[in-house]
Each structure stands twice: as C-alpha cells, then as structure tokens.
Short mmCIF file of N, CA and C in Angstrom, two decimals:
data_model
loop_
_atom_site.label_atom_id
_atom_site.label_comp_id
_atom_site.label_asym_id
_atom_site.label_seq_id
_atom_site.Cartn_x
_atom_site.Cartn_y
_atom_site.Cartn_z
N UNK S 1 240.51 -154.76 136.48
CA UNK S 1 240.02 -153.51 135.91
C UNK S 1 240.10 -153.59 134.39
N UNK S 2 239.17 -153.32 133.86
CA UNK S 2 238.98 -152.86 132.35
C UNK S 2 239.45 -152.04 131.77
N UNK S 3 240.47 -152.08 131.42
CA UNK S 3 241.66 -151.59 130.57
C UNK S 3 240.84 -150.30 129.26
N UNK S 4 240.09 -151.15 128.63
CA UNK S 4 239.40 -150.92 127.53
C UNK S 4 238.23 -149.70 127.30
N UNK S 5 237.72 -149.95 128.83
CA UNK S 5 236.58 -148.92 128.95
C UNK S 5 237.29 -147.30 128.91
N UNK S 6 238.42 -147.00 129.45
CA UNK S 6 238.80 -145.70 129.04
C UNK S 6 238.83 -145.06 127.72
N UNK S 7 239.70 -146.28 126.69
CA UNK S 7 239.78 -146.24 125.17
C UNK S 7 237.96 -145.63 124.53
N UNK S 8 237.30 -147.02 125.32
CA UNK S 8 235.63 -146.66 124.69
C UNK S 8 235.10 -144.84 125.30
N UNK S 9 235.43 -144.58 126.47
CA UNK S 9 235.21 -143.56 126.98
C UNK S 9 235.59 -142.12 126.00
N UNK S 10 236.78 -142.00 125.37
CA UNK S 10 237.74 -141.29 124.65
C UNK S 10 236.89 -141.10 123.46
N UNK S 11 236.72 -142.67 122.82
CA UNK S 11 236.05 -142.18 121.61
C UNK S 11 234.57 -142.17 121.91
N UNK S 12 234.24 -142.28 122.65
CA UNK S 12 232.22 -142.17 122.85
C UNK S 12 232.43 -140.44 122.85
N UNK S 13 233.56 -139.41 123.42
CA UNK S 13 233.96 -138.51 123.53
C UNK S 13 234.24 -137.70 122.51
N UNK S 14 235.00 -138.32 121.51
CA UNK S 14 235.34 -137.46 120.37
C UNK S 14 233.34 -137.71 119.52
N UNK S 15 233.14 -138.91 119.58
CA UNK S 15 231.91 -139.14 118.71
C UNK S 15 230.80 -138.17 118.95
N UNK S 16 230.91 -137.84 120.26
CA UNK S 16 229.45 -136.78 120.68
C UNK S 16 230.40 -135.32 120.39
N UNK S 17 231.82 -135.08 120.29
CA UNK S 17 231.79 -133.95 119.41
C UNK S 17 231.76 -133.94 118.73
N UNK S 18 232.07 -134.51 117.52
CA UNK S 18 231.56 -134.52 116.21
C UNK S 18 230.38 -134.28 116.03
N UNK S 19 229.14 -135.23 116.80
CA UNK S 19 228.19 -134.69 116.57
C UNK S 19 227.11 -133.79 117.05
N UNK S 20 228.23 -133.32 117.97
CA UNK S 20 227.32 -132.08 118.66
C UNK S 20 228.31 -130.57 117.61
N UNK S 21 229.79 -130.82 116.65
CA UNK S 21 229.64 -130.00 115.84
C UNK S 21 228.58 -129.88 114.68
N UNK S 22 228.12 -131.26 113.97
CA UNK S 22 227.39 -131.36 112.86
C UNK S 22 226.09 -130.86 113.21
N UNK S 23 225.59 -130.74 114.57
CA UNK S 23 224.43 -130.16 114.93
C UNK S 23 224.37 -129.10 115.02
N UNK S 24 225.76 -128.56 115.56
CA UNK S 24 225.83 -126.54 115.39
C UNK S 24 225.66 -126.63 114.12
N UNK S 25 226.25 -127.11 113.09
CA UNK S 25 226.27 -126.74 111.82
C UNK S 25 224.86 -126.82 110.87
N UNK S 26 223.97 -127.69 111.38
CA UNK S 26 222.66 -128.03 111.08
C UNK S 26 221.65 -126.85 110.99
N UNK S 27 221.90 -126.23 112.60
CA UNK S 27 221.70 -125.14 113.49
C UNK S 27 221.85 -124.00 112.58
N UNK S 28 223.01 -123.91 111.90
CA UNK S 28 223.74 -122.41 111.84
C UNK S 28 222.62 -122.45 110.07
N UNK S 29 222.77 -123.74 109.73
CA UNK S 29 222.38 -123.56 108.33
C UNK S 29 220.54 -123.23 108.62
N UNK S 30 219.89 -124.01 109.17
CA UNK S 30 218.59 -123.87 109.46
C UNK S 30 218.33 -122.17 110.08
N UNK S 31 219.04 -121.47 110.51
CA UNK S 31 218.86 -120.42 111.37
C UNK S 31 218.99 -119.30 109.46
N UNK S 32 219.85 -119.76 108.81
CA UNK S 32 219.92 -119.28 107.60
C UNK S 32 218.40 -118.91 107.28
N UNK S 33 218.54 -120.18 106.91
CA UNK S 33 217.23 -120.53 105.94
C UNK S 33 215.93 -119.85 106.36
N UNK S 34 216.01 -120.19 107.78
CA UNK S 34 214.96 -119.11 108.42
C UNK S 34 215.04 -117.50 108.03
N UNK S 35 215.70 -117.36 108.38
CA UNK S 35 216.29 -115.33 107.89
C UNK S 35 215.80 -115.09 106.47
N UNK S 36 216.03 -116.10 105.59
CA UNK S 36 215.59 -115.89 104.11
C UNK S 36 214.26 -115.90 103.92
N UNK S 37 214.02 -116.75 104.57
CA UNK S 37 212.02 -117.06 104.34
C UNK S 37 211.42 -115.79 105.30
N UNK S 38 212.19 -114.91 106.04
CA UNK S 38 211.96 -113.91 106.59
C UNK S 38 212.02 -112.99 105.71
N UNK S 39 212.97 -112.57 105.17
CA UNK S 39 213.25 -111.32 104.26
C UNK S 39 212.22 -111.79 102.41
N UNK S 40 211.60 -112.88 102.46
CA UNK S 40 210.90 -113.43 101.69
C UNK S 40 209.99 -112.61 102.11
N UNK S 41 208.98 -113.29 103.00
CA UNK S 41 207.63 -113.25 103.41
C UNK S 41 207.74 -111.64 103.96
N UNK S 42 208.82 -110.73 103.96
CA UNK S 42 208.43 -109.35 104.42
C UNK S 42 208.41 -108.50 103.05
N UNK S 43 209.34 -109.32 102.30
CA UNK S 43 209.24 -108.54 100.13
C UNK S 43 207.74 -108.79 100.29
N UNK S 44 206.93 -110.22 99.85
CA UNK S 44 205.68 -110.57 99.84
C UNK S 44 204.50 -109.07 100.56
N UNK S 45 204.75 -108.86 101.97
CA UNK S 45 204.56 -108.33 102.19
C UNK S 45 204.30 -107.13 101.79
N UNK S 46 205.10 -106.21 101.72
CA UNK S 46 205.80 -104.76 100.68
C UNK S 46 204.69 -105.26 99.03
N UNK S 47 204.82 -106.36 98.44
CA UNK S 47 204.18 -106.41 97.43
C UNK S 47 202.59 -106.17 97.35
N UNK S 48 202.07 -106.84 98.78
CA UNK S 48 200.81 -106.77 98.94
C UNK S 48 200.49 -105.65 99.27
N UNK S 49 201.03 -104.94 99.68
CA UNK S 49 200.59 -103.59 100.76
C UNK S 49 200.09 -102.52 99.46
N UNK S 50 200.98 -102.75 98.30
CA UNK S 50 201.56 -101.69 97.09
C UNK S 50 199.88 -102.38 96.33
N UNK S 51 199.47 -103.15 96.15
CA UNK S 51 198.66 -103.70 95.35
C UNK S 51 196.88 -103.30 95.49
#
C-alpha cells in the first residue's frame, strides 16, 4: 500500500481550498464591480432622462 497517496490526497485538499477561497474572493470582487457599473449606468440614465 502507498503510504504517500494519503499525504498527496491532504494536500490536493487543502490546494482546491485555497482555490475554491480565491474564487469566492474573485466572485465577491466581480459581483462588486458589477453593482457599480449598475449604479453607473442608472446616474447615466437620470442624466439622459433630465436632458
């Protein structure tokens, strides 16, 4: 038996959380960015309406 494959198992484990946190975090920032280009394009809006 392969001693080793548990060790690889553990960290293949920590590695996909890491990067399944850096992806929430990707997530959380992109979901931002979206909201802004929202409250953008609805000012834009309000500007055109007035014009």
């Amino acid at each position: 038996m392969d001693t080793n494959s548990g060790e690889f198992a553990i960290y293949t484990a920590q590695d996909a959380s890491v990067k399944l946190d850096l992806l929430k975090m990707e997530l959380k920032h992109c979901k931002e960015m979206l909201e802004q280009k929202d409250k953008e394009i609805e000012l834009l809006r309000k500007l055109t309406e007035t014009v």
